[in-house]
C-alpha positions as a printed NumPy array, in Angstrom:
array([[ 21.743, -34.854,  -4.485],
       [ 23.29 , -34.498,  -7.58 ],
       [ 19.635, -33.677,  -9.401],
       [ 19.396, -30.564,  -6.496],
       [ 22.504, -29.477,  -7.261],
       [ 21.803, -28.794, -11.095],
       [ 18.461, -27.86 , -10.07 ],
       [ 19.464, -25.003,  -7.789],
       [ 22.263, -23.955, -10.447],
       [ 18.975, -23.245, -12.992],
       [ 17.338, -21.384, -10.683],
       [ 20.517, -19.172, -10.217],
       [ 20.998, -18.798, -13.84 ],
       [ 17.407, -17.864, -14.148],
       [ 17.43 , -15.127, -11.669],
       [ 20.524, -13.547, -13.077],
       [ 18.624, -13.805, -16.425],
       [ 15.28 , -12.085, -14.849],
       [ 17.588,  -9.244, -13.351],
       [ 19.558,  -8.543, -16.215],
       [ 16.849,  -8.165, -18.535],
       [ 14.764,  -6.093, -15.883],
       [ 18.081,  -3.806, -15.664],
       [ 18.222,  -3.364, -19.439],
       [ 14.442,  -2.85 , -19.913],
       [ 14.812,   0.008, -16.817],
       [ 12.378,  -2.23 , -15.114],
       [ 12.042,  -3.507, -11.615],
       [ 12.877,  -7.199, -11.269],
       [ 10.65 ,  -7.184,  -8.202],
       [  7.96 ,  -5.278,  -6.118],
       [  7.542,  -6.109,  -2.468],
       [  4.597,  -4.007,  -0.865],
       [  3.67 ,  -3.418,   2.933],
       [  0.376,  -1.57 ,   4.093],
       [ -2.844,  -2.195,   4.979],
       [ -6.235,  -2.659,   3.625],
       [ -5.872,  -0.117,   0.952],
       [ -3.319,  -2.63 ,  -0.689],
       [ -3.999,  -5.997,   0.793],
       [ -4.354,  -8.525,  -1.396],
       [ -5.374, -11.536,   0.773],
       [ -3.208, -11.574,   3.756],
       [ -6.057, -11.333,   6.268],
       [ -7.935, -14.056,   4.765],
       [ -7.008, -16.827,   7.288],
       [ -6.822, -14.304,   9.795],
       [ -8.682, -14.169,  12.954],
       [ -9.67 , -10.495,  11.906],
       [-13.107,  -8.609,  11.229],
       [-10.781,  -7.057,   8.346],
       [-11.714,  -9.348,   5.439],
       [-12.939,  -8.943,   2.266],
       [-12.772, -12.39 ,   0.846],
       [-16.414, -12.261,   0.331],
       [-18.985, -10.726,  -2.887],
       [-19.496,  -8.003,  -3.381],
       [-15.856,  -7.756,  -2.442],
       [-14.188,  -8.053,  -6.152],
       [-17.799,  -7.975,  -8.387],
       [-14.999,  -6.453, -11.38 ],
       [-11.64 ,  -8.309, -10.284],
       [-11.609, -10.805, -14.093],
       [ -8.441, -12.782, -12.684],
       [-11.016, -14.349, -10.038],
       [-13.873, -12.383,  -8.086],
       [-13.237, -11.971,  -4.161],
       [ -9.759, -12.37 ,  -3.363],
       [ -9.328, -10.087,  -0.125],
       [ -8.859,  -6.902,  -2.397],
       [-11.033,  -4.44 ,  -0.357],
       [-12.323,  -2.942,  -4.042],
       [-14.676,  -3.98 ,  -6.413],
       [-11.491,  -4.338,  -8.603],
       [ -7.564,  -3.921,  -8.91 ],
       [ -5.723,  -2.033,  -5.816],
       [ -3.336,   0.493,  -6.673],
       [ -0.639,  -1.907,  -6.731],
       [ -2.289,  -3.899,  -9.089],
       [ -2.366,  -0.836, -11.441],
       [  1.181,   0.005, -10.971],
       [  2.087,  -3.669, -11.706],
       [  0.368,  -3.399, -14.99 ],
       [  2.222,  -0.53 , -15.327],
       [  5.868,  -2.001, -14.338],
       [  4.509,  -4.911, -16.554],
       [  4.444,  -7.202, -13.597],
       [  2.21 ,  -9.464, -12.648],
       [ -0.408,  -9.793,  -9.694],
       [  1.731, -10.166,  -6.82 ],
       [  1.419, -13.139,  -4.223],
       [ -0.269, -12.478,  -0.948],
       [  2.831, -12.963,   1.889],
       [  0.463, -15.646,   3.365],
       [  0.228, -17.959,  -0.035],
       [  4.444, -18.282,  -0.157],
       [  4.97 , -20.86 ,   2.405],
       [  4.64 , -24.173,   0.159],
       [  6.465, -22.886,  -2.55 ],
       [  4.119, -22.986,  -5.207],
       [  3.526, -19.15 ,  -5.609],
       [  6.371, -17.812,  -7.156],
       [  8.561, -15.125,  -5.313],
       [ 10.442, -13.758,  -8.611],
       [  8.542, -10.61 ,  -8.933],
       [  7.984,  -9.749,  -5.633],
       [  5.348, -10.338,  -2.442],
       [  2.319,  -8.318,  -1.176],
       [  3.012,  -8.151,   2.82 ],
       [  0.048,  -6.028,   3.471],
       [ -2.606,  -6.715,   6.208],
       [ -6.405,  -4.87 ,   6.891],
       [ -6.124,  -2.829,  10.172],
       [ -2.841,  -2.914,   9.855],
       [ -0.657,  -0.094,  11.679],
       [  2.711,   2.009,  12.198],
       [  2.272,   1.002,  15.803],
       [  1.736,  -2.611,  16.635],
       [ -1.511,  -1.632,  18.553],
       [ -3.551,  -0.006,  16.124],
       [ -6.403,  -2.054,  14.804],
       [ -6.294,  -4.267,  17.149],
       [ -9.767,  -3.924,  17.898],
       [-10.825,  -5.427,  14.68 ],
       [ -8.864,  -8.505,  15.607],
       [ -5.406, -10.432,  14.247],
       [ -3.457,  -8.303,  11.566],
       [  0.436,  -7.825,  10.438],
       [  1.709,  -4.645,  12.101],
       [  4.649,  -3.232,   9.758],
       [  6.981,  -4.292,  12.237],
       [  5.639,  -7.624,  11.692],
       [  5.513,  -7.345,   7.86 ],
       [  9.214,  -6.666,   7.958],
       [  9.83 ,  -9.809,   9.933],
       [  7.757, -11.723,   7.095],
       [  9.919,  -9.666,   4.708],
       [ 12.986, -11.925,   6.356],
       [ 11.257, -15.117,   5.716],
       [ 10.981, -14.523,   2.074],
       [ 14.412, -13.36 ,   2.12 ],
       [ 15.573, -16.709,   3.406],
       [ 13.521, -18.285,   0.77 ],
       [ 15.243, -16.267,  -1.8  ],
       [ 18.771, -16.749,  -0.542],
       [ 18.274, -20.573,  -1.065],
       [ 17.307, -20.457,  -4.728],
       [ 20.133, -17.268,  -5.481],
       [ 23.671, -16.781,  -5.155],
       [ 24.395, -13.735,  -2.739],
       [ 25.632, -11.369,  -5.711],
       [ 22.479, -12.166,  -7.374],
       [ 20.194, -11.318,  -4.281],
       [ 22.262,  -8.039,  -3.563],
       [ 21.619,  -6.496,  -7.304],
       [ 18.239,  -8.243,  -7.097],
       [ 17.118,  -6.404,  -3.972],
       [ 18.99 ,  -3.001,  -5.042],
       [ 17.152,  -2.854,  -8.03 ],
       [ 13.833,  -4.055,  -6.799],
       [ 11.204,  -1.864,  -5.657],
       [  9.485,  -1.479,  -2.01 ],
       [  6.458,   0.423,  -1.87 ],
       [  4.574,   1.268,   1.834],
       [  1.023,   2.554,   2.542],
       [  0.393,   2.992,   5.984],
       [ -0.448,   4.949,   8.616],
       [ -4.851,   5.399,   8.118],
       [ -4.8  ,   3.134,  10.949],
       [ -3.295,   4.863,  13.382],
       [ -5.705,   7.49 ,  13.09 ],
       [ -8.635,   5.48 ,  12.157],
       [ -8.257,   2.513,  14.633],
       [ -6.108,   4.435,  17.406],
       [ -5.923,   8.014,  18.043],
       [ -9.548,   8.567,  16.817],
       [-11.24 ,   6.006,  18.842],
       [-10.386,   7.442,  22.387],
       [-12.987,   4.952,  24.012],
       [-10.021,   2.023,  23.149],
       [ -7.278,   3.852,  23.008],
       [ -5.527,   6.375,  24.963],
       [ -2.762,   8.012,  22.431],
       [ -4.957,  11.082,  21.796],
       [ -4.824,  11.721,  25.551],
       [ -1.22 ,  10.902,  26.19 ],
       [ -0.27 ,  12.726,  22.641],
       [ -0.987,  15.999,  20.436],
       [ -1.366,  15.462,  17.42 ],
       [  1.666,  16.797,  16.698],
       [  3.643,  14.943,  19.235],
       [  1.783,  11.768,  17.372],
       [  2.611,  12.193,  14.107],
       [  5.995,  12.181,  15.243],
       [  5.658,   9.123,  17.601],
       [  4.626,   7.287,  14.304],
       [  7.727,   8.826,  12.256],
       [ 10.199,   7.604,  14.206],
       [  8.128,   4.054,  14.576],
       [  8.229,   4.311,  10.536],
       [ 11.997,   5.524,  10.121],
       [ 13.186,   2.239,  12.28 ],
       [ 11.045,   0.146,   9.62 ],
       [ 12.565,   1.811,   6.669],
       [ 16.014,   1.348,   8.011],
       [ 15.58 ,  -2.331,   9.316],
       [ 14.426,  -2.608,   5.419],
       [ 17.576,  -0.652,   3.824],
       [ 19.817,  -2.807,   5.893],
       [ 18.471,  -5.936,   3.911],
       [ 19.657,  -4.599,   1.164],
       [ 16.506,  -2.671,  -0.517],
       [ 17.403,   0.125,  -1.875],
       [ 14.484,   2.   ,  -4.136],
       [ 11.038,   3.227,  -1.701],
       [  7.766,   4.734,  -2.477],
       [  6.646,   6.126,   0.734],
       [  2.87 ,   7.177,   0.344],
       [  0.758,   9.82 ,   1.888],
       [ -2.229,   9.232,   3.949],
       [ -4.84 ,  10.38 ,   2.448],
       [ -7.487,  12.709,   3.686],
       [ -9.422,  10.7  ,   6.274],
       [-11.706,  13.287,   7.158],
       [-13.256,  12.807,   3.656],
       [-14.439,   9.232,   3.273],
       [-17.783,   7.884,   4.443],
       [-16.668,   6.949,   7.503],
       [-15.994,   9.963,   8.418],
       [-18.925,  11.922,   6.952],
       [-21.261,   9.636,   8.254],
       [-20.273,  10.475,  11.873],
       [-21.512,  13.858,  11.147],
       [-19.265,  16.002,  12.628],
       [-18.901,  18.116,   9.165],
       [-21.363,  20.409,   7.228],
       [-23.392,  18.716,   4.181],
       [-20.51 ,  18.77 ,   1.364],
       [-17.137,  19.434,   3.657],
       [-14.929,  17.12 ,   5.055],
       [-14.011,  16.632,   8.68 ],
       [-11.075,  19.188,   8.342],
       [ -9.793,  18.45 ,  12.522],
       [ -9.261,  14.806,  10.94 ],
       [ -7.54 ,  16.134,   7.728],
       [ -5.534,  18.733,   9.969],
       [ -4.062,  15.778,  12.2  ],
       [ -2.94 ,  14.01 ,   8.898],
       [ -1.345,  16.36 ,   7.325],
       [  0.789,  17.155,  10.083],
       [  1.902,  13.488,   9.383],
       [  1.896,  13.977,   5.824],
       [  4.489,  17.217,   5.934],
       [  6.835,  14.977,   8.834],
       [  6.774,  11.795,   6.097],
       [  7.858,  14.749,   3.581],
       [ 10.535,  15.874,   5.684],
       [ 11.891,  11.959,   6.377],
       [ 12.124,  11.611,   2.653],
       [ 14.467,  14.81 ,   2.396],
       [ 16.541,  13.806,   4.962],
       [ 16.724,  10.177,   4.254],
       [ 18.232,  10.982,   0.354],
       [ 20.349,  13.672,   1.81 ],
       [ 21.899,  10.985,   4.18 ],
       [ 24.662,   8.569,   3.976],
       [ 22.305,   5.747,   1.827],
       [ 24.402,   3.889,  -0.479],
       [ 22.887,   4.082,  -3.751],
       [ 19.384,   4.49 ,  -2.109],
       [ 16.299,   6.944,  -3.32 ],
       [ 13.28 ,   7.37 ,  -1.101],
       [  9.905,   8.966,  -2.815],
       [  6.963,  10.566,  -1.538],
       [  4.051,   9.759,  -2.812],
       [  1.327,  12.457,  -2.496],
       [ -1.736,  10.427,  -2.111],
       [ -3.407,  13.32 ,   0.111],
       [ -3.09 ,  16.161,  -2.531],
       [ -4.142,  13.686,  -5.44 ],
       [ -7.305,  12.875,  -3.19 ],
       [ -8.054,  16.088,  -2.464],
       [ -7.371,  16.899,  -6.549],
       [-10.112,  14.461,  -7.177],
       [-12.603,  15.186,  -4.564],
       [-12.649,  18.444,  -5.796],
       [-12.811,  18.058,  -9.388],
       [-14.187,  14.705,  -9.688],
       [-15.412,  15.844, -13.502],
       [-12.007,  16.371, -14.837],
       [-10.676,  12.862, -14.798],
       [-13.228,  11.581, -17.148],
       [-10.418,  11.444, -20.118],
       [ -8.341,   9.003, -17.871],
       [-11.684,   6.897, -16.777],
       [-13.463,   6.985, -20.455],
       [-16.898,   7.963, -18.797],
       [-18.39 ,  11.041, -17.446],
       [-15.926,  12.076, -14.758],
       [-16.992,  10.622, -10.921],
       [-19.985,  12.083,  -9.926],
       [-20.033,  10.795,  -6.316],
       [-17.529,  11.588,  -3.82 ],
       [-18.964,  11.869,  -0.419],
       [-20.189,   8.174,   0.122],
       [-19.598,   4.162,  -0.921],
       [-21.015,   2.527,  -3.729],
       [-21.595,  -0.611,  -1.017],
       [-21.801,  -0.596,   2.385],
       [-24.438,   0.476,   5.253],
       [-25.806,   3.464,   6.982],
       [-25.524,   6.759,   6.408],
       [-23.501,   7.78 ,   3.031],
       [-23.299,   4.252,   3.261],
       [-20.183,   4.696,   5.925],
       [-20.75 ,   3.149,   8.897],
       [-19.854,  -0.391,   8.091],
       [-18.151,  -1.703,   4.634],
       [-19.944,  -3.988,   2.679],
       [-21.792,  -7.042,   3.998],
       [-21.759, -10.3  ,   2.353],
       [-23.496, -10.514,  -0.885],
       [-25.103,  -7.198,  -0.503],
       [-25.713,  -5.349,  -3.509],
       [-23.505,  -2.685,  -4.478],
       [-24.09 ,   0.132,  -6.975],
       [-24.193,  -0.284, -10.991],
       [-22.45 ,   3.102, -11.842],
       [-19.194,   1.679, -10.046],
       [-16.588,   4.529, -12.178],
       [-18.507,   6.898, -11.022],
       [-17.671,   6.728,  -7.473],
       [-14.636,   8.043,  -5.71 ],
       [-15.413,   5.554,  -2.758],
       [-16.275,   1.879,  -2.938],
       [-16.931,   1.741,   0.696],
       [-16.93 ,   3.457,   4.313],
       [-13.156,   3.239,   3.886],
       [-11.607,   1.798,   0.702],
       [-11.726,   3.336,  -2.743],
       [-13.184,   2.112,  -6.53 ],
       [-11.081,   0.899,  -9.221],
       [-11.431,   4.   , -10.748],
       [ -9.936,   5.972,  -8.56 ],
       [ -6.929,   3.716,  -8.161],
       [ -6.155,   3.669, -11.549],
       [ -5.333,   7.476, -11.419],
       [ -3.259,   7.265,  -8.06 ],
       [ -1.45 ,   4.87 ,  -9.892],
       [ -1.006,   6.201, -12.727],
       [ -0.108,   9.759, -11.113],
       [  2.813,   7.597,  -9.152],
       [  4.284,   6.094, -12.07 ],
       [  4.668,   9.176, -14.404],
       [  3.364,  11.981, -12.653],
       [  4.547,  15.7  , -11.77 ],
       [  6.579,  16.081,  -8.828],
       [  3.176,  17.415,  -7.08 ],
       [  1.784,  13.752,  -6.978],
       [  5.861,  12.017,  -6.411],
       [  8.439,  13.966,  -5.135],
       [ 11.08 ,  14.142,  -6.102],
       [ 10.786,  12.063,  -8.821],
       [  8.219,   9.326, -10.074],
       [  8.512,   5.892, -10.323],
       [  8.92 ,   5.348, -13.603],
       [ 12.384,   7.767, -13.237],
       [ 13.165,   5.558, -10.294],
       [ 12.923,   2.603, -12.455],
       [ 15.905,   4.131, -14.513],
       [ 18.009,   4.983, -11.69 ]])
């Protein structure tokens, strides 16, 4: 007993130590992320799901270990802006239970099909909604609490940072598949997009009351633009399904409006972000040539379909084991029907962590960090 007793004293000390130094370096001690595919790290791996990616070509240019359940030949976005934040790779939610995977700087809660509303995606099979990623939020809180004093986990939290990307599904594997589901028919799209806001706004609070204090809230981006999409052929060669991209952006501008109102509210010490993944998107779709200082190659030169994957543009399906995906892998917005390349995260990321108020209003994450 008296060995455990020491033992959890350590641990206390070396929290306080990892978030004073974080404080003083205007760093975030932690990063704790909730979404879906386009930022799952593993979590649907021992899922019963169709949504994995634990497979090649899944991860062909991920160096720290080939197919982990990244849906990307590489790094997600949050890897990026973990490189960035000088973290490390984050632990998938599902890998924390024995203990072994350290909790310091933060968890990945994300989850493939995942949803605002518990029912989206569930026709691809088992996933965490984000209701259900806050819950697992609470179990690594309780983990936490047992190796921290309570002053320790209240500036640890406050100072920590939450990032959420969600919301794709919803359109993707709800309102847009009217043979499953019937929210387009009980729902305009207006009256949907604000269904899902309120869904989103209970998630945020139930989040703020556990003492997290710093959120980046991203955008959905431009659905009616990725293979999936295209390859249904409801646009003309070279456009984007703009009914798709009008329905988003009505959720886009209501997400917008949440983040005003939530940092003009009563939130003690609290600053919410919005992270403009649609306009960066669109930015690169429609000059793909430009970013070819930030990628150190030619610019992308495709944009309208995946570097792996089946049918037509290569959208119908993502990638099936071991197929064989492209060679030119920077030069491709898209890696598959739904998720895209390396290359393309490494901009969103870098355009959250020090861009212009156009990509993170109203203020980036790196000026977070400071707060």
């Amino acid at each position: 007993m008296e060995r455990m007793s020491w033992a959890l004293v350590w641990l206390s000390l070396a929290f306080n130590l990892v978030v004073a130094i974080s404080v003083c370096d205007g760093q975030f001690p932690a990063m704790f992320v909730m979404g879906d595919s386009l930022v799952d790290n593993g979590n649907n791996n021992g899922l019963s799901s169709l949504a994995k990616s634990n497979y090649p070509p899944y991860g062909i240019d991920f160096h720290q270990g080939g197919p982990t359940g990244r849906f990307t030949n590489g790094k997600t976005i949050i890897d990026l802006l973990g490189d960035l934040l000088g973290l490390p790779l984050l632990p998938a939610f599902t890998v924390t239970f024995t203990g072994q995977q350290g909790i310091w700087v933060g968890v990945n809660y994300a989850s493939a099909a995942a949803g605002i509303l518990d029912e989206s995606g569930l026709n691809l099979g088992d996933r965490f909604s984000l209701r259900q990623q806050v819950e697992n939020f609470k179990s690594t809180l309780n983990q936490l609490r047992n190796q921290m004093e309570q002053d320790t986990l209240n500036q640890y939290l406050a100072k920590s940072l939450v990032v959420i990307n969600i919301g794709s599904n919803d359109y993707i594997n709800n309102y847009l598949m009217p043979s499953i589901y019937s929210s387009s028919s009980t729902y305009t799209p207006e009256a949907f997009a604000e269904h899902l806001i309120n869904d989103y706004d209970a998630q945020i609070m139930a989040l703020y009351n556990l003492g997290l204090r710093k959120f980046l809230l991203a955008a959905i981006g431009p659905l009616g633009c990725i293979p999936n999409q295209l390859a249904k052929g409801f646009a003309p060669p070279g456009k984007c399904v703009s009914a798709v991209n009008d329905m988003v952006e009505i959720f886009n501008r209501r997400l917008k409006n949440l983040v005003d109102q939530l940092n003009h509210g009563n939130y003690t010490e609290a600053i919410f972000v919005y992270g403009n993944t649609y306009g960066a998107f669109n930015d690169i779709l429609g000059n793909p040539a430009t970013y070819d200082i930030i990628l150190i190659i030619a610019g992308f030169k495709v944009v309208d379909k995946g570097c792996c994957g089946v049918g037509r543009n290569k959208g119908q399906i993502t990638c099936l084991p071991f197929s064989i995906p492209c060679t030119n892998r920077d030069e491709y917005v898209f890696w598959d029907a739904y998720h895209p390349t390396q290359a393309f995260n490494k901009i969103i990321a870098q355009k959250a962590y020090s861009g212009p108020q156009s990509a993170c209003y109203p203020i980036n994450v790196k000026q977070m960090a400071q707060l």
